[in-house]
Coordinates of C-alpha atoms and ligand atoms in Angstrom, one line a residue:
M1 CA 13.8 14.6 -0.9
R2 CA 16.6 12.6 -2.9
N3 CA 17.0 13.0 -6.6
K4 CA 16.2 8.8 -6.9
N5 CA 18.5 8.8 -9.9
I6 CA 21.4 8.6 -7.6
S7 CA 22.2 6.1 -5.5
V8 CA 21.3 6.2 -1.7
S9 CA 25.2 5.6 -1.2
A10 CA 25.8 8.8 -2.6
L11 CA 23.5 10.8 0.2
P12 CA 25.7 12.9 2.7
V13 CA 23.7 10.7 5.1
W14 CA 24.9 7.6 4.1
K15 CA 28.8 8.7 4.1
S16 CA 27.9 10.1 7.5
L17 CA 26.4 6.9 8.6
D18 CA 29.3 5.4 7.2
A19 CA 31.4 7.1 9.2
H20 CA 29.6 6.8 12.2
S21 CA 29.7 3.2 12.2
S22 CA 33.4 3.3 12.9
E23 CA 33.3 4.8 15.7
V24 CA 29.8 2.5 17.0
R25 CA 32.2 -0.8 16.4
Q26 CA 34.6 0.2 18.9
L27 CA 31.4 0.9 21.6
H28 CA 30.4 -2.2 23.7
L29 CA 26.8 -2.9 24.7
R30 CA 28.2 -3.6 28.1
K31 CA 29.4 0.4 28.1
L32 CA 26.5 2.0 26.7
F33 CA 23.9 0.3 29.4
A34 CA 26.3 1.4 32.3
D35 CA 26.7 4.6 30.9
D36 CA 22.9 5.0 30.5
I37 CA 20.9 3.2 33.3
K38 CA 17.9 3.7 31.7
R39 CA 18.7 3.0 28.0
G40 CA 16.3 -0.6 28.3
E41 CA 13.4 1.6 29.2
R42 CA 14.4 4.5 26.6
M43 CA 15.0 2.2 23.7
V44 CA 11.6 0.9 23.6
V45 CA 8.6 1.5 21.6
E46 CA 5.4 -0.1 22.6
A47 CA 2.5 0.5 19.9
L48 CA -0.7 -1.5 19.3
G49 CA 0.2 -3.5 21.9
I50 CA 3.8 -4.9 20.9
Y51 CA 6.2 -4.2 23.0
F52 CA 9.9 -3.8 20.9
D53 CA 13.1 -3.2 22.8
Y54 CA 15.6 -2.4 20.5
S55 CA 18.0 -1.6 23.5
K56 CA 20.2 -4.4 22.2
H57 CA 21.4 -2.9 19.3
L58 CA 24.9 -1.6 18.5
I59 CA 23.4 1.9 18.2
T60 CA 23.7 5.3 19.8
D61 CA 21.2 8.1 19.7
E62 CA 23.1 9.5 17.1
T63 CA 22.6 6.2 15.0
L64 CA 19.0 6.9 15.5
R65 CA 18.8 10.5 14.7
L66 CA 21.0 9.8 11.1
L67 CA 19.1 6.6 10.3
L68 CA 15.7 8.5 10.4
Q69 CA 17.3 11.4 8.6
L70 CA 18.2 8.5 6.3
A71 CA 14.5 7.4 6.0
K72 CA 13.5 11.4 5.4
E73 CA 15.6 11.7 2.8
S74 CA 14.6 8.8 0.8
G75 CA 11.3 9.8 0.5
L76 CA 9.5 7.1 2.4
Q77 CA 6.6 8.9 3.7
D78 CA 5.8 9.9 0.2
H79 CA 6.3 6.1 -1.0
I80 CA 4.1 5.2 1.6
N81 CA 1.5 7.5 0.7
K82 CA 1.6 6.2 -2.8
M83 CA 1.5 2.8 -2.0
F84 CA -1.5 3.4 0.0
R85 CA -3.3 5.5 -2.8
G86 CA -3.2 2.8 -5.0
D87 CA 0.1 4.4 -7.3
K88 CA 1.7 1.9 -9.5
I89 CA 5.0 1.5 -7.8
N90 CA 5.5 -2.2 -9.0
I91 CA 6.9 -0.5 -12.0
T92 CA 8.4 -3.2 -13.4
E93 CA 5.1 -4.7 -13.4
N94 CA 3.0 -1.5 -14.0
R95 CA 1.0 -2.4 -11.3
A96 CA -0.8 -1.1 -8.0
V97 CA 0.8 -2.8 -4.6
L98 CA -2.6 -3.1 -2.5
H99 CA -2.4 -5.6 0.1
V100 CA -3.4 -3.0 2.6
A101 CA -6.9 -2.6 0.7
L102 CA -7.2 -6.2 1.5
R103 CA -8.0 -5.4 5.1
A104 CA -9.2 -1.7 4.8
P105 CA -12.6 -1.1 6.5
K106 CA -15.8 -1.4 4.3
E107 CA -16.4 2.7 4.6
Q108 CA -12.6 3.3 3.5
S109 CA -12.2 3.9 -0.4
I110 CA -9.0 3.1 -2.4
V111 CA -9.2 3.8 -6.1
V112 CA -7.3 1.5 -8.9
D113 CA -7.7 2.2 -12.5
G114 CA -11.0 4.5 -11.7
E115 CA -12.5 1.7 -9.3
N116 CA -13.0 1.6 -5.8
V117 CA -11.7 -1.8 -5.0
V118 CA -12.4 -1.7 -1.2
P119 CA -16.2 -3.2 -2.1
L120 CA -14.8 -5.7 -4.4
V121 CA -12.6 -7.2 -1.3
H122 CA -15.7 -7.4 1.1
K123 CA -17.8 -8.9 -1.6
V124 CA -15.2 -11.8 -1.9
L125 CA -14.7 -12.0 2.0
E126 CA -18.4 -12.5 2.5
N127 CA -18.7 -15.4 -0.5
M128 CA -15.5 -16.7 1.5
A129 CA -17.6 -16.6 5.0
K130 CA -20.7 -18.0 3.2
F131 CA -18.4 -20.8 1.9
S132 CA -16.4 -21.5 5.3
N133 CA -19.6 -21.7 7.2
L134 CA -20.8 -24.2 4.8
V135 CA -18.0 -26.0 5.0
R136 CA -17.3 -25.6 8.9
G137 CA -21.3 -26.7 9.4
G138 CA -21.2 -30.1 7.2
V139 CA -23.4 -28.2 5.0
W140 CA -21.3 -28.6 2.1
K141 CA -21.3 -32.1 0.8
G142 CA -19.0 -34.4 -1.3
Y143 CA -20.6 -36.2 -4.3
T144 CA -21.7 -39.2 -2.8
G145 CA -23.3 -37.0 0.4
K146 CA -20.9 -37.0 3.1
P147 CA -19.4 -33.5 4.9
I148 CA -16.1 -32.8 3.8
K149 CA -13.5 -33.9 6.6
N150 CA -10.4 -33.1 4.8
I151 CA -9.1 -29.7 3.2
I152 CA -6.1 -29.7 0.8
N153 CA -4.6 -26.6 -0.2
I154 CA -2.6 -26.8 -3.3
G155 CA -0.1 -23.9 -3.8
I156 CA 3.3 -23.0 -3.6
G157 CA 5.4 -20.0 -2.6
G158 CA 3.0 -17.1 -1.5
S159 CA -0.1 -19.4 -2.2
D160 CA 1.1 -21.8 0.0
L161 CA 3.1 -20.4 2.6
G162 CA 1.0 -17.7 3.9
P163 CA -2.0 -20.3 4.0
V164 CA 0.2 -23.2 5.9
M165 CA 2.0 -20.7 8.4
A166 CA -1.6 -19.0 9.2
Y167 CA -2.8 -22.6 9.9
E168 CA 0.0 -23.7 12.3
A169 CA -0.2 -20.4 13.9
L170 CA -3.7 -20.4 14.5
R171 CA -3.8 -23.9 15.1
Y172 CA -5.2 -23.2 18.7
Y173 CA -8.1 -21.3 17.2
S174 CA -9.1 -24.0 14.3
Q175 CA -12.2 -26.3 14.1
R176 CA -10.7 -29.6 15.5
N177 CA -13.0 -32.0 13.4
L178 CA -11.7 -30.6 10.4
N179 CA -7.8 -31.7 8.9
F180 CA -5.7 -29.4 7.2
R181 CA -3.1 -30.8 4.6
F182 CA -1.0 -28.5 2.1
V183 CA 0.4 -29.5 -0.9
S184 CA 3.3 -27.7 -2.5
N185 CA 5.9 -29.5 -4.4
I186 CA 5.9 -31.1 -7.5
D187 CA 7.5 -34.0 -5.6
G188 CA 4.7 -36.5 -6.4
T189 CA 5.8 -37.6 -2.5
D190 CA 4.1 -34.3 -1.2
F191 CA 0.6 -35.0 -2.8
A192 CA 1.2 -39.2 -1.9
E193 CA 2.0 -38.4 1.7
A194 CA -1.0 -35.7 2.1
T195 CA -3.7 -38.1 0.8
Y196 CA -2.4 -41.3 2.0
D197 CA -5.1 -41.9 5.1
L198 CA -8.0 -39.7 3.2
E199 CA -10.7 -40.7 1.7
P200 CA -11.5 -38.8 -1.6
D201 CA -15.4 -38.5 -1.0
E202 CA -14.5 -36.6 2.1
T203 CA -12.3 -34.7 1.0
L204 CA -12.1 -30.8 -0.7
F205 CA -8.8 -29.2 -2.4
I206 CA -8.6 -25.7 -2.3
I207 CA -6.4 -24.9 -5.9
S208 CA -4.5 -21.8 -5.0
S209 CA -2.7 -19.8 -7.5
K210 CA -2.8 -16.1 -8.3
T211 CA -1.8 -17.1 -12.1
F212 CA -3.3 -20.9 -12.3
T213 CA -0.6 -21.7 -14.6
T214 CA 2.1 -22.3 -12.0
L215 CA 3.5 -25.8 -12.8
E216 CA 4.2 -27.5 -9.6
T217 CA 0.3 -26.1 -8.6
M218 CA -1.0 -27.1 -12.0
T219 CA 0.5 -30.6 -12.0
N220 CA -0.4 -31.1 -8.4
A221 CA -4.1 -30.1 -9.2
H222 CA -4.6 -32.5 -12.1
T223 CA -3.1 -35.3 -9.7
A224 CA -5.9 -34.5 -7.4
R225 CA -8.7 -34.6 -10.2
D226 CA -7.3 -37.9 -10.7
W227 CA -7.4 -39.3 -7.3
V228 CA -10.8 -38.1 -6.9
L229 CA -12.0 -39.6 -10.4
K230 CA -10.4 -42.6 -9.8
S231 CA -13.0 -43.3 -6.8
L232 CA -15.8 -41.3 -7.8
M233 CA -16.0 -41.9 -11.3
N234 CA -17.9 -39.2 -12.8
P235 CA -16.7 -35.7 -13.7
A236 CA -19.3 -34.0 -12.1
A237 CA -17.8 -35.0 -8.7
V238 CA -15.1 -32.0 -9.5
A239 CA -18.0 -29.5 -8.5
S240 CA -18.2 -30.7 -5.2
H241 CA -14.4 -31.7 -4.2
F242 CA -12.6 -28.4 -6.1
V243 CA -12.7 -24.6 -5.7
A244 CA -10.2 -22.2 -6.9
V245 CA -8.4 -19.1 -5.5
S246 CA -7.1 -17.0 -8.7
T247 CA -7.1 -14.5 -10.5
N248 CA -7.4 -15.9 -13.8
A249 CA -11.1 -17.4 -14.1
D250 CA -10.3 -18.4 -18.2
E251 CA -7.8 -21.1 -16.6
V252 CA -9.9 -22.0 -13.9
A253 CA -12.8 -22.6 -16.2
K254 CA -10.6 -24.9 -18.4
F255 CA -9.3 -26.6 -15.6
G256 CA -13.0 -27.9 -14.8
I257 CA -14.0 -26.0 -11.8
D258 CA -16.8 -23.9 -11.9
T259 CA -16.2 -20.0 -11.7
A260 CA -19.0 -20.0 -9.4
N261 CA -16.6 -21.9 -7.2
M262 CA -13.9 -19.5 -7.9
F263 CA -12.6 -16.9 -5.1
E264 CA -11.1 -14.0 -6.3
F265 CA -8.4 -11.8 -6.1
W266 CA -6.4 -9.1 -8.3
D267 CA -3.2 -8.5 -9.9
W268 CA -2.3 -5.9 -7.5
V269 CA -2.0 -8.3 -4.6
G270 CA 1.4 -10.0 -4.7
G271 CA 1.8 -13.4 -4.1
R272 CA 4.1 -13.1 -0.9
Y273 CA 1.4 -10.5 0.3
S274 CA -1.8 -12.7 -0.4
M275 CA -2.5 -14.6 3.0
D276 CA -5.1 -12.2 3.9
S277 CA -6.4 -12.3 0.3
A278 CA -9.1 -15.3 -0.8
I279 CA -5.5 -16.9 -0.8
G280 CA -6.3 -17.4 2.9
L281 CA -9.5 -19.5 2.4
S282 CA -8.1 -22.8 4.2
T283 CA -7.2 -20.1 7.2
M284 CA -10.9 -18.9 7.3
I285 CA -12.1 -22.1 6.9
A286 CA -10.0 -23.5 9.9
I287 CA -10.6 -20.7 12.1
G288 CA -14.0 -19.2 11.3
P289 CA -14.9 -16.0 9.5
E290 CA -14.8 -13.8 12.5
N291 CA -11.3 -15.1 13.9
F292 CA -10.5 -14.1 10.1
R293 CA -11.9 -10.8 10.4
S294 CA -9.8 -10.2 13.9
M295 CA -6.8 -11.3 11.8
L296 CA -7.6 -8.5 9.0
D297 CA -7.9 -5.9 11.7
G298 CA -4.9 -6.9 13.1
F299 CA -3.2 -5.8 9.7
H300 CA -5.5 -3.1 9.1
Q301 CA -3.9 -1.7 12.8
M302 CA -0.3 -1.8 11.9
D303 CA -1.2 -0.4 8.3
E304 CA -2.5 2.3 10.1
H305 CA 0.1 2.8 12.4
F306 CA 3.1 2.5 9.3
R307 CA 1.2 5.3 7.5
T308 CA 0.6 7.8 10.3
A309 CA 3.1 7.2 13.1
P310 CA 5.9 9.7 13.8
F311 CA 9.2 7.9 12.5
E312 CA 10.9 7.5 15.7
R313 CA 7.7 5.6 17.3
N314 CA 7.0 3.9 14.0
L315 CA 7.5 0.0 14.7
P316 CA 8.1 -1.1 11.0
V317 CA 10.4 1.8 9.9
L318 CA 12.5 1.2 12.9
M319 CA 12.7 -2.1 12.6
G320 CA 13.5 -1.7 8.5
L321 CA 16.2 0.8 9.7
L322 CA 18.3 -1.3 12.0
G323 CA 18.3 -3.8 9.2
I324 CA 19.7 -1.4 7.0
W325 CA 22.2 -0.2 9.8
Y326 CA 23.8 -4.0 9.8
N327 CA 23.4 -5.1 6.2
N328 CA 25.0 -1.8 4.9
F329 CA 27.4 -0.8 7.4
F330 CA 28.3 -3.9 9.3
D331 CA 28.2 -6.3 6.5
A332 CA 25.9 -8.6 8.1
Q333 CA 24.7 -11.1 5.8
T334 CA 21.6 -12.5 7.8
V335 CA 19.1 -12.2 10.4
A336 CA 17.7 -14.7 12.9
V337 CA 14.0 -15.0 13.2
L338 CA 13.7 -16.9 16.5
P339 CA 10.0 -16.9 17.7
Y340 CA 9.6 -18.3 21.1
E341 CA 6.2 -19.8 20.4
Q342 CA 5.8 -23.6 18.8
Y343 CA 2.4 -22.3 16.8
L344 CA 5.0 -20.0 14.8
K345 CA 7.3 -22.7 13.8
R346 CA 6.5 -21.7 9.9
F347 CA 7.1 -18.2 10.4
P348 CA 10.7 -18.2 9.6
A349 CA 9.9 -19.8 6.3
Y350 CA 6.8 -17.7 5.6
L351 CA 9.2 -14.7 6.2
Q352 CA 11.8 -15.7 3.6
Q353 CA 9.5 -15.5 0.6
L354 CA 8.4 -12.3 2.1
T355 CA 11.8 -10.7 2.8
M356 CA 13.9 -12.4 0.0
E357 CA 11.9 -12.5 -2.7
S358 CA 10.6 -8.9 -2.2
N359 CA 14.5 -7.4 -1.7
G360 CA 16.3 -9.6 -3.4
K361 CA 17.0 -7.5 -6.0
H362 CA 20.4 -6.3 -8.0
V363 CA 19.2 -3.3 -9.7
S364 CA 17.4 0.0 -8.5
L365 CA 14.0 1.1 -9.9
D366 CA 16.0 2.9 -13.2
G367 CA 17.6 -0.5 -13.8
T368 CA 21.2 0.7 -12.7
E369 CA 23.3 -2.3 -10.9
M370 CA 23.5 -1.6 -7.5
D371 CA 26.7 -0.4 -5.5
I372 CA 25.5 -1.4 -1.9
Q373 CA 24.0 -4.6 -0.4
T374 CA 20.3 -5.2 -0.7
G375 CA 18.2 -8.0 1.2
P376 CA 19.5 -10.1 3.6
I377 CA 18.8 -13.6 4.1
Y378 CA 16.3 -14.2 6.4
W379 CA 16.3 -17.8 8.2
G380 CA 15.0 -19.1 12.2
E381 CA 13.6 -21.9 13.9
P382 CA 11.1 -21.5 17.3
G383 CA 13.1 -21.2 20.7
T384 CA 14.0 -23.4 22.5
N385 CA 14.4 -25.8 19.7
G386 CA 17.6 -23.3 18.3
Q387 CA 19.4 -23.0 21.1
H388 CA 20.5 -26.9 21.2
S389 CA 21.4 -26.3 17.0
F390 CA 22.9 -23.2 15.5
Y391 CA 22.8 -20.8 18.6
Q392 CA 26.7 -21.5 19.0
L393 CA 27.5 -19.7 16.0
I394 CA 25.0 -16.5 17.0
H395 CA 27.1 -16.4 20.5
Q396 CA 30.7 -17.4 19.6
G397 CA 31.0 -17.7 16.1
T398 CA 32.9 -15.2 13.7
K399 CA 29.7 -13.8 11.7
L400 CA 27.2 -10.9 12.9
I401 CA 23.8 -12.2 13.2
P402 CA 21.3 -9.7 14.3
C403 CA 18.3 -11.2 15.9
D404 CA 14.7 -10.9 16.5
L405 CA 13.2 -12.9 19.4
I406 CA 9.6 -13.1 19.7
G407 CA 7.9 -13.6 23.1
F408 CA 4.1 -13.8 24.4
I409 CA 3.4 -13.0 27.8
H410 CA 0.5 -15.6 27.9
P411 CA 0.9 -19.0 26.7
L412 CA -2.1 -20.9 24.8
N413 CA -1.4 -23.8 26.5
P414 CA -0.6 -23.3 30.1
V415 CA 1.1 -26.5 31.1
G416 CA 3.0 -26.4 34.3
R417 CA 6.1 -24.2 34.7
H418 CA 6.6 -24.4 30.9
H419 CA 5.9 -20.8 29.9
D420 CA 8.1 -19.4 32.6
L421 CA 10.8 -21.5 31.8
L422 CA 10.2 -20.7 27.8
M423 CA 10.5 -16.9 28.6
A424 CA 13.5 -17.1 30.7
N425 CA 15.1 -18.4 27.8
V426 CA 14.1 -15.4 25.4
F427 CA 15.4 -12.9 28.2
A428 CA 18.6 -14.9 28.9
Q429 CA 19.5 -15.4 25.1
A430 CA 19.3 -11.6 24.6
E431 CA 21.1 -10.9 27.5
A432 CA 23.9 -13.2 26.6
L433 CA 24.3 -12.0 23.4
A434 CA 24.3 -8.5 24.4
F435 CA 26.9 -8.7 27.5
G436 CA 28.4 -11.9 26.7
K437 CA 30.7 -13.2 29.2
T438 CA 34.3 -11.7 29.8
A439 CA 37.6 -13.7 30.1
D440 CA 37.9 -12.5 33.8
E441 CA 34.3 -13.8 34.5
V442 CA 35.4 -17.0 33.3
R443 CA 38.6 -17.2 35.4
A444 CA 36.5 -16.1 38.5
D445 CA 34.5 -19.2 37.7
G446 CA 37.8 -21.1 38.5
T447 CA 38.0 -22.0 34.8
A448 CA 41.7 -23.3 33.9
E449 CA 43.8 -21.0 31.7
W450 CA 44.2 -23.0 28.4
L451 CA 40.0 -23.2 28.6
V452 CA 39.2 -19.3 29.1
P453 CA 39.2 -18.1 25.8
H454 CA 36.8 -21.3 24.6
R455 CA 34.6 -20.2 27.7
T456 CA 34.5 -16.7 26.8
F457 CA 31.7 -14.9 25.3
E458 CA 32.6 -11.5 23.6
G459 CA 28.9 -10.2 23.6
N460 CA 28.0 -6.8 21.7
R461 CA 25.5 -9.2 19.4
P462 CA 22.3 -7.0 18.6
S463 CA 18.8 -8.3 19.0
S464 CA 15.5 -7.2 19.2
T465 CA 12.8 -8.6 21.8
I466 CA 9.2 -8.5 20.5
L467 CA 6.9 -8.9 23.0
L468 CA 3.3 -9.8 22.6
D469 CA 0.4 -10.2 24.9
R470 CA -0.7 -13.7 23.4
L471 CA -1.0 -15.2 20.2
T472 CA -4.3 -14.3 18.4
P473 CA -5.9 -14.2 15.2
E474 CA -5.2 -10.2 15.6
T475 CA -1.7 -10.5 16.9
L476 CA -0.4 -12.5 14.0
G477 CA -2.0 -10.1 11.7
K478 CA 0.0 -7.1 13.3
L479 CA 3.2 -9.3 13.4
V480 CA 2.7 -9.9 9.5
A481 CA 1.8 -6.5 8.9
L482 CA 5.0 -5.4 10.9
Y483 CA 7.4 -7.8 8.8
E484 CA 5.7 -6.7 5.2
H485 CA 6.1 -2.5 6.2
S486 CA 9.6 -3.3 7.2
V487 CA 10.1 -4.7 4.2
F488 CA 9.0 -1.9 2.2
T489 CA 10.8 0.4 4.4
Q490 CA 14.5 -1.2 3.3
G491 CA 13.3 -1.2 -0.2
T492 CA 12.5 2.1 -0.5
I493 CA 15.6 3.5 0.9
W494 CA 17.5 0.8 -1.2
N495 CA 15.4 2.0 -4.0
I496 CA 14.5 -1.0 -5.3
D497 CA 11.4 -2.6 -6.8
S498 CA 10.5 -4.8 -3.8
F499 CA 7.5 -6.2 -5.6
D500 CA 8.2 -8.2 -8.9
Q501 CA 10.3 -11.5 -9.0
W502 CA 11.8 -12.1 -12.1
G503 CA 14.7 -13.6 -10.8
V504 CA 12.2 -17.2 -10.5
E505 CA 11.7 -16.6 -14.1
L506 CA 14.9 -18.2 -16.0
G507 CA 14.8 -21.4 -13.7
K508 CA 10.7 -22.0 -14.9
A509 CA 11.8 -21.4 -18.5
L510 CA 15.1 -24.1 -18.7
A511 CA 13.1 -26.4 -16.7
A512 CA 10.3 -26.3 -19.5
G513 CA 12.5 -26.8 -22.0
I514 CA 14.6 -30.1 -20.0
I515 CA 10.8 -31.6 -19.5
P516 CA 10.3 -33.2 -22.9
E517 CA 13.9 -34.3 -22.8
L518 CA 13.5 -36.2 -19.8
E519 CA 10.0 -37.5 -20.7
D520 CA 10.3 -38.5 -24.1
G521 CA 13.9 -38.8 -24.7
A522 CA 13.4 -35.6 -27.5
N523 CA 16.4 -33.5 -28.5
S524 CA 16.7 -30.6 -26.5
R525 CA 16.5 -27.6 -28.7
V526 CA 18.9 -26.0 -26.2
T527 CA 22.5 -26.9 -26.4
H528 CA 23.3 -27.7 -22.6
D529 CA 27.1 -27.0 -21.0
S530 CA 28.6 -29.8 -20.6
S531 CA 27.6 -30.5 -17.0
T532 CA 23.9 -30.3 -17.6
G533 CA 23.9 -31.9 -20.7
N534 CA 25.9 -35.2 -19.1
L535 CA 23.7 -34.7 -16.0
I536 CA 20.6 -35.4 -18.1
K537 CA 22.1 -37.9 -20.2
R538 CA 22.9 -39.7 -17.0
Y539 CA 19.4 -39.7 -15.6
I540 CA 17.7 -40.8 -18.6
R541 CA 20.2 -43.9 -19.1
N542 CA 19.7 -45.0 -15.2
K543 CA 16.2 -44.3 -15.3
K544 CA 15.5 -46.8 -17.1
L545 CA 17.3 -49.4 -15.0
S546 CA 15.2 -51.2 -12.4
S547 CA 15.7 -49.6 -8.6
K548 CA 13.6 -50.9 -5.9
P549 CA 13.1 -48.9 -3.2
Ligands
LIG1 O1 7.2 -18.5 -8.7 C1 7.3 -17.2 -7.5 C2 6.3 -17.1 -7.6 O2 5.4 -16.0 -8.7 C3 5.6 -16.4 -6.4 O3 5.9 -15.1 -6.5 C4 4.3 -16.9 -5.9 O4 3.8 -16.7 -4.8 C5 4.2 -18.2 -6.5 O5 5.2 -18.2 -7.6 C6 3.2 -18.8 -7.1 O6 2.5 -18.3 -7.8 P1 1.0 -18.6 -8.3 O7 -0.3 -18.0 -6.9 O8 0.7 -17.8 -9.6 O9 1.0 -20.2 -8.2

């Protein structure tokens, strides 16, 4: 195993990959497929009902051999074991990283600071289930005795993106007489629009915040309380209309929420890894405790696969390694995630926090400046919408953009021909990206010579096709865990801390300094640069002038 004090780029296997990438750049997928007629059957891994076709990547067997060696020499298995046994691998925050404990079965034992945390997890799940059933059954009443009809989750980042994504993804399974809304932005419009057509006495707020100090969430939470109390007039109403999800009981109590109505989680759950903790309370109310349990089972199956499968058949490991291949040896800047499933419309946004907050790091674990690229930019939209928007650049632009195409065999809403048409597009896009259309093929269509270059598709653009049976709570759990562990694989190889997020702190601190300037015209304690100072002055001056919409 490598000495972690030296950069991964100093490893002989890294240098071999670098040299090998120059050879692979000369290859074309057309030839790779022509030379190996079984490539499309061979370069596939099927596990846990996920069919992962990686044959349309710019790789050879030698590429895979070298990448797998890189994973081995980077101590990936050892690092996986450390995570699963609760070692404090989030070194800058001195914390264990145990989202895997959130989906561990009851009989498992995972010890953190001398305590088995699995029973704690199950206790909270039971409390969540009791509460969810009360709300779903109309038993939990608002202050005036009416049942709850509307559930609003207030949170941001991991305390919002997971709940929104999961609600949208699993909406098919949700209880349809309940409305779910999500407020995250400190922009008052978010709260105003979410509550515009709702009655306070039928509305339950879930204040979701790991720290219970996040400016956006606490501002929205106070606004929500004012909105409820303006109508219900009695502070006692807070108990019926507010519950909290947090690690910080003191702050929850200070806000005025009875800690009996608080659903706990722990500092060893990172915000972006928390959708299956109590942060998923809105998800559980929507889909019910049983469906939530099967989502956790899906997560757990992928955890076990990641922990135990040999690397060459290990889905997250392969996915992570392919990402490293393009990021570090082909200078690819981004990865496009393209779910051909309308219910997964928020999945790319969810993945952006998971991947970019985790692996957007410029120093290695020992604080040394990285000499290689770390996390790529993730982005995407559901297909087929994206095809009529940005796919042009993926097909014919000058940038290399590896794509994840995600599709399901069975639709949840079978409507006429729609699903076959949708899936035809998944297969067609992967085919077009890989093989393109040569100038000769374009000419053979009778295209005028001057138009030939415009209509030629170079091809050789890599993609994974990820096929699953049907979108269910269980498959969603597997899919999310697949990406979680792929991020882990990459972070381990780059030797960075994938579990802190110091990069978001400076902006928060500066905003805190500017707020009094804007609200009271107070002189800033800090001197601003001429641009910032001028912008602030202009805002203060002009906001006093009346402006009507
Ligand atoms: O500012 C980034 C961040 O800390 C995320 O990592 C986190 O998911 C989000 O803010 C929300 O934090 P909290 O749940 O503590 O309100």
